[in-house]
C-alpha positions as a Markdown table, in Angstrom:
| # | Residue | x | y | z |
|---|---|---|---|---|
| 1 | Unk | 89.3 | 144.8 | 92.8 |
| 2 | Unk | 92.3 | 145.4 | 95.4 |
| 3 | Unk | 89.6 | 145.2 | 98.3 |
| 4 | Unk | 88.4 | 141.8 | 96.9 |
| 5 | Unk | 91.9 | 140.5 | 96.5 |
| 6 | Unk | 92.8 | 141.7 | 100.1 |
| 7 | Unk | 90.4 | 140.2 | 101.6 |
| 8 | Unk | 90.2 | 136.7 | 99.6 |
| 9 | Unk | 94.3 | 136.4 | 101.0 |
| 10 | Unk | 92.9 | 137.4 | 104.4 |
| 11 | Unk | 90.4 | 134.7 | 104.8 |
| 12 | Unk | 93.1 | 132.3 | 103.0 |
| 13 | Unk | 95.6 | 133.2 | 105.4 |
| 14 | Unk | 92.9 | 133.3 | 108.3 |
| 15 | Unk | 91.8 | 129.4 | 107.3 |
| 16 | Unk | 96.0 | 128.2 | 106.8 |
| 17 | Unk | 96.1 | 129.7 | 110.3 |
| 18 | Unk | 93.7 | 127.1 | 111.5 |
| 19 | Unk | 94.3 | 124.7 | 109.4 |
| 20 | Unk | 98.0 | 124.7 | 111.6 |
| 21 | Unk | 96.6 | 125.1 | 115.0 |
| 22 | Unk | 94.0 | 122.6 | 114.9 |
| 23 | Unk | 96.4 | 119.3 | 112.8 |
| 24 | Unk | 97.5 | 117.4 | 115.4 |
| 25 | Unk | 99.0 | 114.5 | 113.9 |
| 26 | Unk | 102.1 | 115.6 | 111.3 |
| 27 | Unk | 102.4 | 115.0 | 107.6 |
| 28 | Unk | 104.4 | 112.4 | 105.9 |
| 29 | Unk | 106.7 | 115.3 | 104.4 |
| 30 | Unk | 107.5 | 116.7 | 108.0 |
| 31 | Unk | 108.1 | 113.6 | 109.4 |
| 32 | Unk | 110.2 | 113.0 | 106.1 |
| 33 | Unk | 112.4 | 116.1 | 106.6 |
| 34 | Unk | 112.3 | 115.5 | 110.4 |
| 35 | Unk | 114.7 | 111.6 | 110.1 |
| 36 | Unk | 116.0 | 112.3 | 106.5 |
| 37 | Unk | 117.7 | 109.0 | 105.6 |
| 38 | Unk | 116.1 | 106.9 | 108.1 |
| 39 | Unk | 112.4 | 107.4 | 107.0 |
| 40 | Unk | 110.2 | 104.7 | 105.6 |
| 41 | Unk | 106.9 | 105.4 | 103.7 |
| 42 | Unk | 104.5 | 102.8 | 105.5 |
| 43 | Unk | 101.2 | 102.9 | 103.7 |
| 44 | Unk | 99.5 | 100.4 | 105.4 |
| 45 | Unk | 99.9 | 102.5 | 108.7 |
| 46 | Unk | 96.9 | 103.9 | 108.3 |
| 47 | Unk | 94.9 | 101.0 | 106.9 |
| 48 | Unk | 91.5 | 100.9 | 109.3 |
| 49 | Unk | 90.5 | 97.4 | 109.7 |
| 50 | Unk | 89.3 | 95.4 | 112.4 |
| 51 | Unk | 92.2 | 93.3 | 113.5 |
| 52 | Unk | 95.2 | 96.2 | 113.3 |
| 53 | Unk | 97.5 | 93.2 | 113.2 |
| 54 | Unk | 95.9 | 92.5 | 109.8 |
| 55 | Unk | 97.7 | 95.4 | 108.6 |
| 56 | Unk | 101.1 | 93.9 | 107.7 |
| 57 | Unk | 99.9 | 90.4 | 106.9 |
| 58 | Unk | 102.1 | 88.8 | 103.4 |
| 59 | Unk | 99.0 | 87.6 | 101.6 |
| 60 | Unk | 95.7 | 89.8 | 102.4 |
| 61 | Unk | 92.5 | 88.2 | 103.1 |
| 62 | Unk | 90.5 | 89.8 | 100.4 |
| 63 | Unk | 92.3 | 90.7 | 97.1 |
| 64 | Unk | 90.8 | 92.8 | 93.7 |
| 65 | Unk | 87.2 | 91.9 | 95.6 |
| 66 | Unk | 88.2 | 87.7 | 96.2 |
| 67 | Unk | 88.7 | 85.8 | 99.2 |
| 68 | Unk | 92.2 | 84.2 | 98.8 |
| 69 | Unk | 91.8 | 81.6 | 101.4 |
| 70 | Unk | 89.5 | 80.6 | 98.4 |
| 71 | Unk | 92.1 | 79.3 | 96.0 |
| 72 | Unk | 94.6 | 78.1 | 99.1 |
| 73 | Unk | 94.5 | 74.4 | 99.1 |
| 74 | Unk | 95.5 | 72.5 | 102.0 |
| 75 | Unk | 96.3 | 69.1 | 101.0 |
| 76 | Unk | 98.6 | 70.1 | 97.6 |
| 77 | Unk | 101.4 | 68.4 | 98.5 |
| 78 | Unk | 99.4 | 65.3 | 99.1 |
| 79 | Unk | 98.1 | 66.1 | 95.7 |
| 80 | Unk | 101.1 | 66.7 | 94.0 |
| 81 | Unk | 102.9 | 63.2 | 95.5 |
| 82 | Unk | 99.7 | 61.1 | 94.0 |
| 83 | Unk | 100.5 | 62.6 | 90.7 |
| 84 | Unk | 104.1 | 62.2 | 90.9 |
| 85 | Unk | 103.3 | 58.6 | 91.7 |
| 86 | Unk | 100.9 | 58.1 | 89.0 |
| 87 | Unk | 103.6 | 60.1 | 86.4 |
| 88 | Unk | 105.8 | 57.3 | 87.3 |
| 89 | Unk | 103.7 | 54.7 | 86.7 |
| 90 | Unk | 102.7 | 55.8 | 83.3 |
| 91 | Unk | 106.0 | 56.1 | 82.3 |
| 92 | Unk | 106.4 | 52.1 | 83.6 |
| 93 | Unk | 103.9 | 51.4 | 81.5 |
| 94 | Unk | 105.4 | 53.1 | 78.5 |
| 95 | Unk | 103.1 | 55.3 | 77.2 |
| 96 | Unk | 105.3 | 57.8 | 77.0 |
| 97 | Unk | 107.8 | 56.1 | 74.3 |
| 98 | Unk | 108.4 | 56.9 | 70.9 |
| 99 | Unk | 106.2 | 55.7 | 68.2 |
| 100 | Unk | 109.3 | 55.9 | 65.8 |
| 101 | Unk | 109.3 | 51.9 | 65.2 |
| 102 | Unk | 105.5 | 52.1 | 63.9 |
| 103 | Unk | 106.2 | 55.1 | 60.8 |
| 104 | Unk | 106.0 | 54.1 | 57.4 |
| 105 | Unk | 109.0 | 54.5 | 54.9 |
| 106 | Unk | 107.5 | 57.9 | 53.5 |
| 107 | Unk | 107.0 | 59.5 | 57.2 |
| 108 | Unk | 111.0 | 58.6 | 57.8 |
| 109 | Unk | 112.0 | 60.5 | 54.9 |
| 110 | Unk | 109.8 | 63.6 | 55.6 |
| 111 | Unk | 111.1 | 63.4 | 59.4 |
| 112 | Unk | 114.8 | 63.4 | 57.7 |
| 113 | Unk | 114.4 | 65.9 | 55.4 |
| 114 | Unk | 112.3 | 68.3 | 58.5 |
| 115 | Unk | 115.0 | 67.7 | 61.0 |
């Protein structure tokens, strides 16, 4: 039992061994420890894609398996100014006035007695 356990913590200790000599690159944790207070976790450090400078774009080109340039549309603000203009017009027109004039004597009181 003793022989078994020796020798499991040799071959454990043999493989941590080369484990050390053989990582190059350091952990997060060491480099952590190594510039305390002036670390910063970068996640996307690591990212492999084809176009590193892709790494720290704002809005990613695929996102939860979609293309976002799908939903970007270019001419919105041209968009929005024709329905801003066509808001304004409608509201020319009138259609967006009261209809208080048109109720009935009964639909006065219950809009009295509700409000």
């Amino acid at each position: 039992k003793t022989a078994k356990t020796s020798s499991r913590k040799q071959w454990y200790q043999r493989r941590v061994r080369g484990a050390e000599r053989t990582r190059v690159t350091k952990l997060e944790r060491e480099m952590e420890l190594e510039l305390g207070d002036e670390y910063i976790l970068d996640l996307k450090k690591h990212y492999d894609l084809p176009n590193p400078d892709d790494k720290y774009d704002d809005i990613p080109e695929i996102w939860e398996g979609h293309n976002i340039a799908d939903f970007v549309d270019p001419d919105i603000m041209q968009k929005l100014e024709e329905l801003e203009k066509e808001e304004a017009m409608l509201e020319e027109a009138g259609v967006y006035e009261s209809e208080e004039e048109n109720l009935t004597e009964e639909q006065k009181e219950v809009r009295v007695k509700a409000g």
